[in-house]
mmCIF file of C-alpha atoms in Angstrom:
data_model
loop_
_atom_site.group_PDB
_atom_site.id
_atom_site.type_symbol
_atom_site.label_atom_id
_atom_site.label_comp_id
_atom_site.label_asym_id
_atom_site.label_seq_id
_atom_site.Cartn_x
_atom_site.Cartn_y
_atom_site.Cartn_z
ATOM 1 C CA UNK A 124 72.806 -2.277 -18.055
ATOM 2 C CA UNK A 125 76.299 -2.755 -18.364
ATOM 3 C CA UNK A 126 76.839 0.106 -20.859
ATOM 4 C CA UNK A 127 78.424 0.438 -23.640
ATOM 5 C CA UNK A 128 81.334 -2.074 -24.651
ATOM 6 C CA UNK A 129 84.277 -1.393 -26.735
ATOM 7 C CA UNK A 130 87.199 -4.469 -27.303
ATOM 8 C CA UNK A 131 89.987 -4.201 -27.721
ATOM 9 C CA UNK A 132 90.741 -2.245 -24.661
ATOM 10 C CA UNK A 133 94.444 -1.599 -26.276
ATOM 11 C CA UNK A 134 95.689 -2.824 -29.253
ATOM 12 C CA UNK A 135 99.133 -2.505 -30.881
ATOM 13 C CA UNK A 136 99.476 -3.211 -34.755
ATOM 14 C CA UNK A 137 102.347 -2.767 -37.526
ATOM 15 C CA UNK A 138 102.095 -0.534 -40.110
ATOM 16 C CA UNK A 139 100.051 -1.522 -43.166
ATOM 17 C CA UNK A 140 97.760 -4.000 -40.785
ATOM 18 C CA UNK A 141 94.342 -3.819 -40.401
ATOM 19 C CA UNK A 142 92.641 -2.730 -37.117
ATOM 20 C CA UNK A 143 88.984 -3.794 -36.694
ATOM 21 C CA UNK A 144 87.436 -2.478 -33.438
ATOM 22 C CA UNK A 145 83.901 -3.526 -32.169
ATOM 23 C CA UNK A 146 81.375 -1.817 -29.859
ATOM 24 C CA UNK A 147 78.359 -3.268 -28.545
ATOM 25 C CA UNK A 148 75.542 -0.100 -27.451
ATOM 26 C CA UNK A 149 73.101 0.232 -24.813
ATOM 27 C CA UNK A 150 70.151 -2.010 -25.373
ATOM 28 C CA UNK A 151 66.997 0.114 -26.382
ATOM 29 C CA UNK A 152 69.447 2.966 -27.932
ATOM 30 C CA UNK A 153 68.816 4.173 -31.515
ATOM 31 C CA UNK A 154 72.112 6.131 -32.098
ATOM 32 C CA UNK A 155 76.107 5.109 -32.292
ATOM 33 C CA UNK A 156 78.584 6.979 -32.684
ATOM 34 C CA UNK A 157 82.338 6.680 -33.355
ATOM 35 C CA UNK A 158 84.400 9.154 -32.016
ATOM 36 C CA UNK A 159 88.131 9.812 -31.851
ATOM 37 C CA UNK A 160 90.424 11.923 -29.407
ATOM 38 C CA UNK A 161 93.781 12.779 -29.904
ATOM 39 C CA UNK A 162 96.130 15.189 -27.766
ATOM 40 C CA UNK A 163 96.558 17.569 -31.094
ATOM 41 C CA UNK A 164 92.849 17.469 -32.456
ATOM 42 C CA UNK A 165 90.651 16.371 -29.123
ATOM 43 C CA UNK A 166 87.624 14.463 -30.055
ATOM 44 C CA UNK A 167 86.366 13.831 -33.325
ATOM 45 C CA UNK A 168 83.247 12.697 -34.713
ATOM 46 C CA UNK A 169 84.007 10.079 -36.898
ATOM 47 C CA UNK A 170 80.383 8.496 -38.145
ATOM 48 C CA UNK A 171 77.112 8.278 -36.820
ATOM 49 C CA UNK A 172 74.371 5.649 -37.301
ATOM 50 C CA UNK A 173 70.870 5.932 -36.865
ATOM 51 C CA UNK A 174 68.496 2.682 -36.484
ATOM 52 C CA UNK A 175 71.548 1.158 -37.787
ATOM 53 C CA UNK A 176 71.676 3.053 -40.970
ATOM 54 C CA UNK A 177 74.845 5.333 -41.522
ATOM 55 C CA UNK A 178 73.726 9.684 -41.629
ATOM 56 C CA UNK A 179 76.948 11.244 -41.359
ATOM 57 C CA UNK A 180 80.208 9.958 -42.376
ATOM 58 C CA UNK A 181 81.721 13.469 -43.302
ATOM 59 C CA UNK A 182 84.069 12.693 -40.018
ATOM 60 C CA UNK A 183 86.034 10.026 -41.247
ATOM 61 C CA UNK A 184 89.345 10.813 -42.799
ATOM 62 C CA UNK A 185 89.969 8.845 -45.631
ATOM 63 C CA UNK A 186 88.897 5.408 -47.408
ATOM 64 C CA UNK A 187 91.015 3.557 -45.279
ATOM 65 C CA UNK A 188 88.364 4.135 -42.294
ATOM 66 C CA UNK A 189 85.134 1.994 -43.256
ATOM 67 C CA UNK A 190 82.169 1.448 -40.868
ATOM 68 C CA UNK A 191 79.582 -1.024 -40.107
ATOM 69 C CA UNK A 192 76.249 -1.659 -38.125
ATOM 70 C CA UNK A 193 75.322 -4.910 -38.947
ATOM 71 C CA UNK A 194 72.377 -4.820 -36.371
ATOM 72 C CA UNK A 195 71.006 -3.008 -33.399
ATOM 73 C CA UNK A 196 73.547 -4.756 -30.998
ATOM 74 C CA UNK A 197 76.783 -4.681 -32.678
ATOM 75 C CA UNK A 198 78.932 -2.337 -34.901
ATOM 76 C CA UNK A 199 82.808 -2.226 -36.274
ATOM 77 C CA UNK A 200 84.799 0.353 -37.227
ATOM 78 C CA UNK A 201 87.644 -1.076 -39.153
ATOM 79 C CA UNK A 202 91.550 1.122 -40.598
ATOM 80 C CA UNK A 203 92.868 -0.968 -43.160
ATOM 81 C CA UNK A 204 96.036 -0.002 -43.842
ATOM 82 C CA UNK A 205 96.556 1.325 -40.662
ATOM 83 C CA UNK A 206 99.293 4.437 -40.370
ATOM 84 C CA UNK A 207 100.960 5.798 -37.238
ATOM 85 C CA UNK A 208 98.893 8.297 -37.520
ATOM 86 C CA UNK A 209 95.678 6.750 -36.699
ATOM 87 C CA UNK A 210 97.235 5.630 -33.256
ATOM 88 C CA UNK A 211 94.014 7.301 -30.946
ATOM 89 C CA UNK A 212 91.827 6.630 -28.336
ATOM 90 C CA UNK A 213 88.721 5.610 -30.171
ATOM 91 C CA UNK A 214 85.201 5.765 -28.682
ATOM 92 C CA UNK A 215 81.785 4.499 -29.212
ATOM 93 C CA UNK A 216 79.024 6.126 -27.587
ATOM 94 C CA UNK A 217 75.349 5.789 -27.975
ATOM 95 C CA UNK A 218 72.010 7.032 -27.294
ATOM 96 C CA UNK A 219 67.901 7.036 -27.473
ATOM 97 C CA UNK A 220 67.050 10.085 -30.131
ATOM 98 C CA UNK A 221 70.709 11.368 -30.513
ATOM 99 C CA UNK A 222 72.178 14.651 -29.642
ATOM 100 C CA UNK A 223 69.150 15.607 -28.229
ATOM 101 C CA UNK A 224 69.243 13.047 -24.939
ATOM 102 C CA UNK A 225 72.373 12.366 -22.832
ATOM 103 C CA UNK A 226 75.106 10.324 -24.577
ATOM 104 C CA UNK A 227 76.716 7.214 -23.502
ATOM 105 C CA UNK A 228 80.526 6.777 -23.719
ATOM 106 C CA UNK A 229 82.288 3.722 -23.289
ATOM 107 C CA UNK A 230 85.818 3.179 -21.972
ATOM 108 C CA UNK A 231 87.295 3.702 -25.320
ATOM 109 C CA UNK A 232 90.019 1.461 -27.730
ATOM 110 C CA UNK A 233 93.836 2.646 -27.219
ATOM 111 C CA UNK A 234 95.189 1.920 -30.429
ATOM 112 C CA UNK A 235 98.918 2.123 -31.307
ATOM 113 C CA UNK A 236 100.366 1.867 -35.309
ATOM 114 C CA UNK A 237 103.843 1.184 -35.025
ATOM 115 C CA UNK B 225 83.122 28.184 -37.770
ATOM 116 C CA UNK B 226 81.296 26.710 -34.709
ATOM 117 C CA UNK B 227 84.033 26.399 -32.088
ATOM 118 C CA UNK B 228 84.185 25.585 -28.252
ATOM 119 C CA UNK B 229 86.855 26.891 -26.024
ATOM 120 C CA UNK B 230 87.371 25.806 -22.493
ATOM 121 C CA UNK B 231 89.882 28.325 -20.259
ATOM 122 C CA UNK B 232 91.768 27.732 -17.897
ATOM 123 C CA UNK B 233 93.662 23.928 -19.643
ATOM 124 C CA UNK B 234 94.416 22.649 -15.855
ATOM 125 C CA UNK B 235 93.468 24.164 -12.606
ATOM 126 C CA UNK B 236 94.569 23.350 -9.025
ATOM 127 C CA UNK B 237 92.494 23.408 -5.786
ATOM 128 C CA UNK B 238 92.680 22.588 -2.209
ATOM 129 C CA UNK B 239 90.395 20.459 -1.210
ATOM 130 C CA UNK B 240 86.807 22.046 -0.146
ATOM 131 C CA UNK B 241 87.537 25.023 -2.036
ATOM 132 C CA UNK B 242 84.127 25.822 -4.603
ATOM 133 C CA UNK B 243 85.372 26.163 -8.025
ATOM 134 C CA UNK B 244 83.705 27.011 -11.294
ATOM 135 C CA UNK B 245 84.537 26.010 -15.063
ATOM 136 C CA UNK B 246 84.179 27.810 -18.039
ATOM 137 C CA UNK B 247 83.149 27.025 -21.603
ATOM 138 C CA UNK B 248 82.768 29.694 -24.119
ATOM 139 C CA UNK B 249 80.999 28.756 -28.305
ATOM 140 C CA UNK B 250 81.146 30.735 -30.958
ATOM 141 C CA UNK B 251 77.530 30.908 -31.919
ATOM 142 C CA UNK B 252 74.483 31.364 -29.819
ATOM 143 C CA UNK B 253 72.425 29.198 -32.167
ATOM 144 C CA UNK B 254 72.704 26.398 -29.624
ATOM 145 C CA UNK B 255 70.456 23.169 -29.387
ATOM 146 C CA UNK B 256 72.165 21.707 -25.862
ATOM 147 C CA UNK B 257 75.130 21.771 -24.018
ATOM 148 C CA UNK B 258 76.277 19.102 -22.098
ATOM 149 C CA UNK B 259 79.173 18.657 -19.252
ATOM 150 C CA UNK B 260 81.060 15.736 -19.416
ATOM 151 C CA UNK B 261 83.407 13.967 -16.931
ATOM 152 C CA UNK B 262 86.730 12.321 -18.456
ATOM 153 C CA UNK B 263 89.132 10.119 -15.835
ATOM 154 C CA UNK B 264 92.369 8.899 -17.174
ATOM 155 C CA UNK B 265 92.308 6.019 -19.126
ATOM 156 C CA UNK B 266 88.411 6.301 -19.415
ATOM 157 C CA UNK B 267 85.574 7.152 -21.101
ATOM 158 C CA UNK B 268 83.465 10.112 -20.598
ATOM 159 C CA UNK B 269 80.376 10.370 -18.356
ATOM 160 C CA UNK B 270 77.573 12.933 -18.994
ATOM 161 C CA UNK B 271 77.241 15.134 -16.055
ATOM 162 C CA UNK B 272 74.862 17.191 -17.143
ATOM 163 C CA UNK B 273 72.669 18.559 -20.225
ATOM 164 C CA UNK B 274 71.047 22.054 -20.627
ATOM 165 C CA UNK B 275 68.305 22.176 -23.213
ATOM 166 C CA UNK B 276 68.442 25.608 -25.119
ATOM 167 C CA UNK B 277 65.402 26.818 -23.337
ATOM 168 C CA UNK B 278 67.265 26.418 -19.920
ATOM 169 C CA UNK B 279 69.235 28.544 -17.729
ATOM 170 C CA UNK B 280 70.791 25.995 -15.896
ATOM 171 C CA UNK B 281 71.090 22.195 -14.612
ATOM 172 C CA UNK B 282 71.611 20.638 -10.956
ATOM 173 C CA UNK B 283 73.031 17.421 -9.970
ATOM 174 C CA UNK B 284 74.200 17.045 -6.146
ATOM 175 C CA UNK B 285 77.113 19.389 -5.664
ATOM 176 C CA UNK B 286 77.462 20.379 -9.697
ATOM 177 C CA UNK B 287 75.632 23.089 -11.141
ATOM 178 C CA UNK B 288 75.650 24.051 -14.749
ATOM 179 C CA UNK B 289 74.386 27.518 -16.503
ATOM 180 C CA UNK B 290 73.703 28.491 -20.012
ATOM 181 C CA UNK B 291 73.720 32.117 -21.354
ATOM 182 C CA UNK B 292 73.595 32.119 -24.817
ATOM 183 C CA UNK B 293 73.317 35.955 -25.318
ATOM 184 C CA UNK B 294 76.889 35.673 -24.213
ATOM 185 C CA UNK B 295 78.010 31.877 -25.623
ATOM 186 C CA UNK B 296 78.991 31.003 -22.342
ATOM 187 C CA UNK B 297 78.381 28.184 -20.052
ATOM 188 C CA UNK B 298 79.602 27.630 -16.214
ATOM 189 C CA UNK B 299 79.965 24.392 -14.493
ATOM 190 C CA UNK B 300 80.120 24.982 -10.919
ATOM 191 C CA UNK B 301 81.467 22.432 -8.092
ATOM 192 C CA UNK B 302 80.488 23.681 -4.601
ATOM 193 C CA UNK B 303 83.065 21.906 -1.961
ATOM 194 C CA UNK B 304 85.470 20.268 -3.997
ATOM 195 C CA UNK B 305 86.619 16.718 -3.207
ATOM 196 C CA UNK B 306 89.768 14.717 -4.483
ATOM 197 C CA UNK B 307 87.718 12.659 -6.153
ATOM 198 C CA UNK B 308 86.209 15.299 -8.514
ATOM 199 C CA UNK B 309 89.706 14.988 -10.191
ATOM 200 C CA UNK B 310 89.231 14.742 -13.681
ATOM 201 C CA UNK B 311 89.289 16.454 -16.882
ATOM 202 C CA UNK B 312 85.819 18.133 -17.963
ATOM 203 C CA UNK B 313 84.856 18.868 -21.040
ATOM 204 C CA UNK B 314 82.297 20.784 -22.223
ATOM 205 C CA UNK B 315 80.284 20.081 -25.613
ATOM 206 C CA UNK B 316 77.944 21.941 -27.760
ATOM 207 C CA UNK B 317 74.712 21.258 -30.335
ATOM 208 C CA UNK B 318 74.618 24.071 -32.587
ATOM 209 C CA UNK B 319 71.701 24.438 -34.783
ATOM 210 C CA UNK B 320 67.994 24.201 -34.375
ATOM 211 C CA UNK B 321 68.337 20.391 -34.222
ATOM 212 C CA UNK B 322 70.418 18.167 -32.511
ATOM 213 C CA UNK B 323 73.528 17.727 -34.482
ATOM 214 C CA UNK B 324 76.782 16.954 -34.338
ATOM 215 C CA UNK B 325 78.468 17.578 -30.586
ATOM 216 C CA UNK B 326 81.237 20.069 -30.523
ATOM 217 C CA UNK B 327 83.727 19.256 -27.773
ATOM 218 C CA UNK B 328 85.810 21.774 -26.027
ATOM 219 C CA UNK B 329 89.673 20.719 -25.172
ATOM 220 C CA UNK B 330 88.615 20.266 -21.614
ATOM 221 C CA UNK B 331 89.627 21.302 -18.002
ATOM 222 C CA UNK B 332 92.234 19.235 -16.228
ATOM 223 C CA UNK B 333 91.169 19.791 -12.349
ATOM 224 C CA UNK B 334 93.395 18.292 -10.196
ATOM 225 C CA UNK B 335 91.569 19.037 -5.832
ATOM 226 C CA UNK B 336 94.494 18.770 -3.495
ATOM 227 C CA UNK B 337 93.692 16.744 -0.027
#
């Protein structure tokens, strides 16, 4: 399998744009999550989805952070407006039966708000 | 608060040397533990995962422990290698189900040639 795939790699945006980043998970794996690592804060849970369906969202940090799983294959997390202070690493990882099983990482999305 | 705390922030070896890791939580209601591997510029890769019934984990040259009566975990690299360079970080399942992962700050081991 060839894991799980974030785009953009990097992105760079303006202030008051709107970032949408996309992660395809593992094939078979019931369980994405969005996470987010900063130098000050480390990694953050953002949201979780199970069988698609959104469980925890208590991680995201305001209404300007929305989330989607549209199906099993594909889901967006999307900053509109974007601030400098969103600019993060942003991961999606996934698994079969959560927390419980090993997680999958991918290489992450370097995003910069200028 | 449920907190995980990962001492020393870098360490330095020569190469060959055996080294061990340390993660400490803040409750000993655990579900897992697991021990992740971070490179620059990367993602993270599971190392390994201790179950809350387990002592410890093996994988090759890495071994992990768990002792919860303490809220401490060890990861353990016997003859370190430049490419075991990385940062490790060390995250946590508290409860009595598998919940959110709480992630230490991580280890930045640098193993000199």
């Amino acid at each position: 399998d060839a894991g799980v795939i974030q785009s953009p790699r990097h992105e760079v945006t303006e202030m008051g744009q709107e970032v949408t980043l996309r992660c395809k998970p593992i094939s078979g794996h019931d369980y994405l999550f969005w996470y987010r690592q900063t130098m000050m804060r480390g990694l953050e849970l953002l949201i979780y989805f199970n069988n698609n369906v959104p469980i925890d969202d208590s991680g995201m940090p305001e209404d300007r952070f929305s989330a989607k799983m549209p199906n099993a294959s594909f889901s967006t997390l999307k900053i509109q407006p974007s601030e400098p202070r969103d600019s993060a690493v942003y991961f999606c990882a996934s698994s079969f039966g959560g927390y419980g099983n090993t997680i999958y990482f991918g290489e992450g999305s370097w995003l910069t708000v200028v | 608060k449920q907190e995980v705390t990962q001492i020393p922030a870098a360490l330095s070896v020569p190469e060959g040397e055996n080294l061990v890791l340390n993660c400490s939580f803040t409750d000993s209601a655990i579900y897992n533990l697991q021990w992740f591997r971070q490179d620059p510029g990367k993602g993270l890769t599971s190392l390994l995962l201790i179950q809350s019934s387990q002592r410890e984990q093996t994988s090759g040259r890495l071994n992990a422990s768990l002792d919860k009566s303490s809220g401490r975990s060890t990861l353990y690299i016997a003859a370190s290698q430049p490419g075991d360079s990385a940062t490790y970080l060390c995250a946590v399942s508290f409860g009595t189900g598998a919940n959110n992962l709480f992630f230490g700050t991580g280890t930045r081991l640098t193993v000199i040639p």
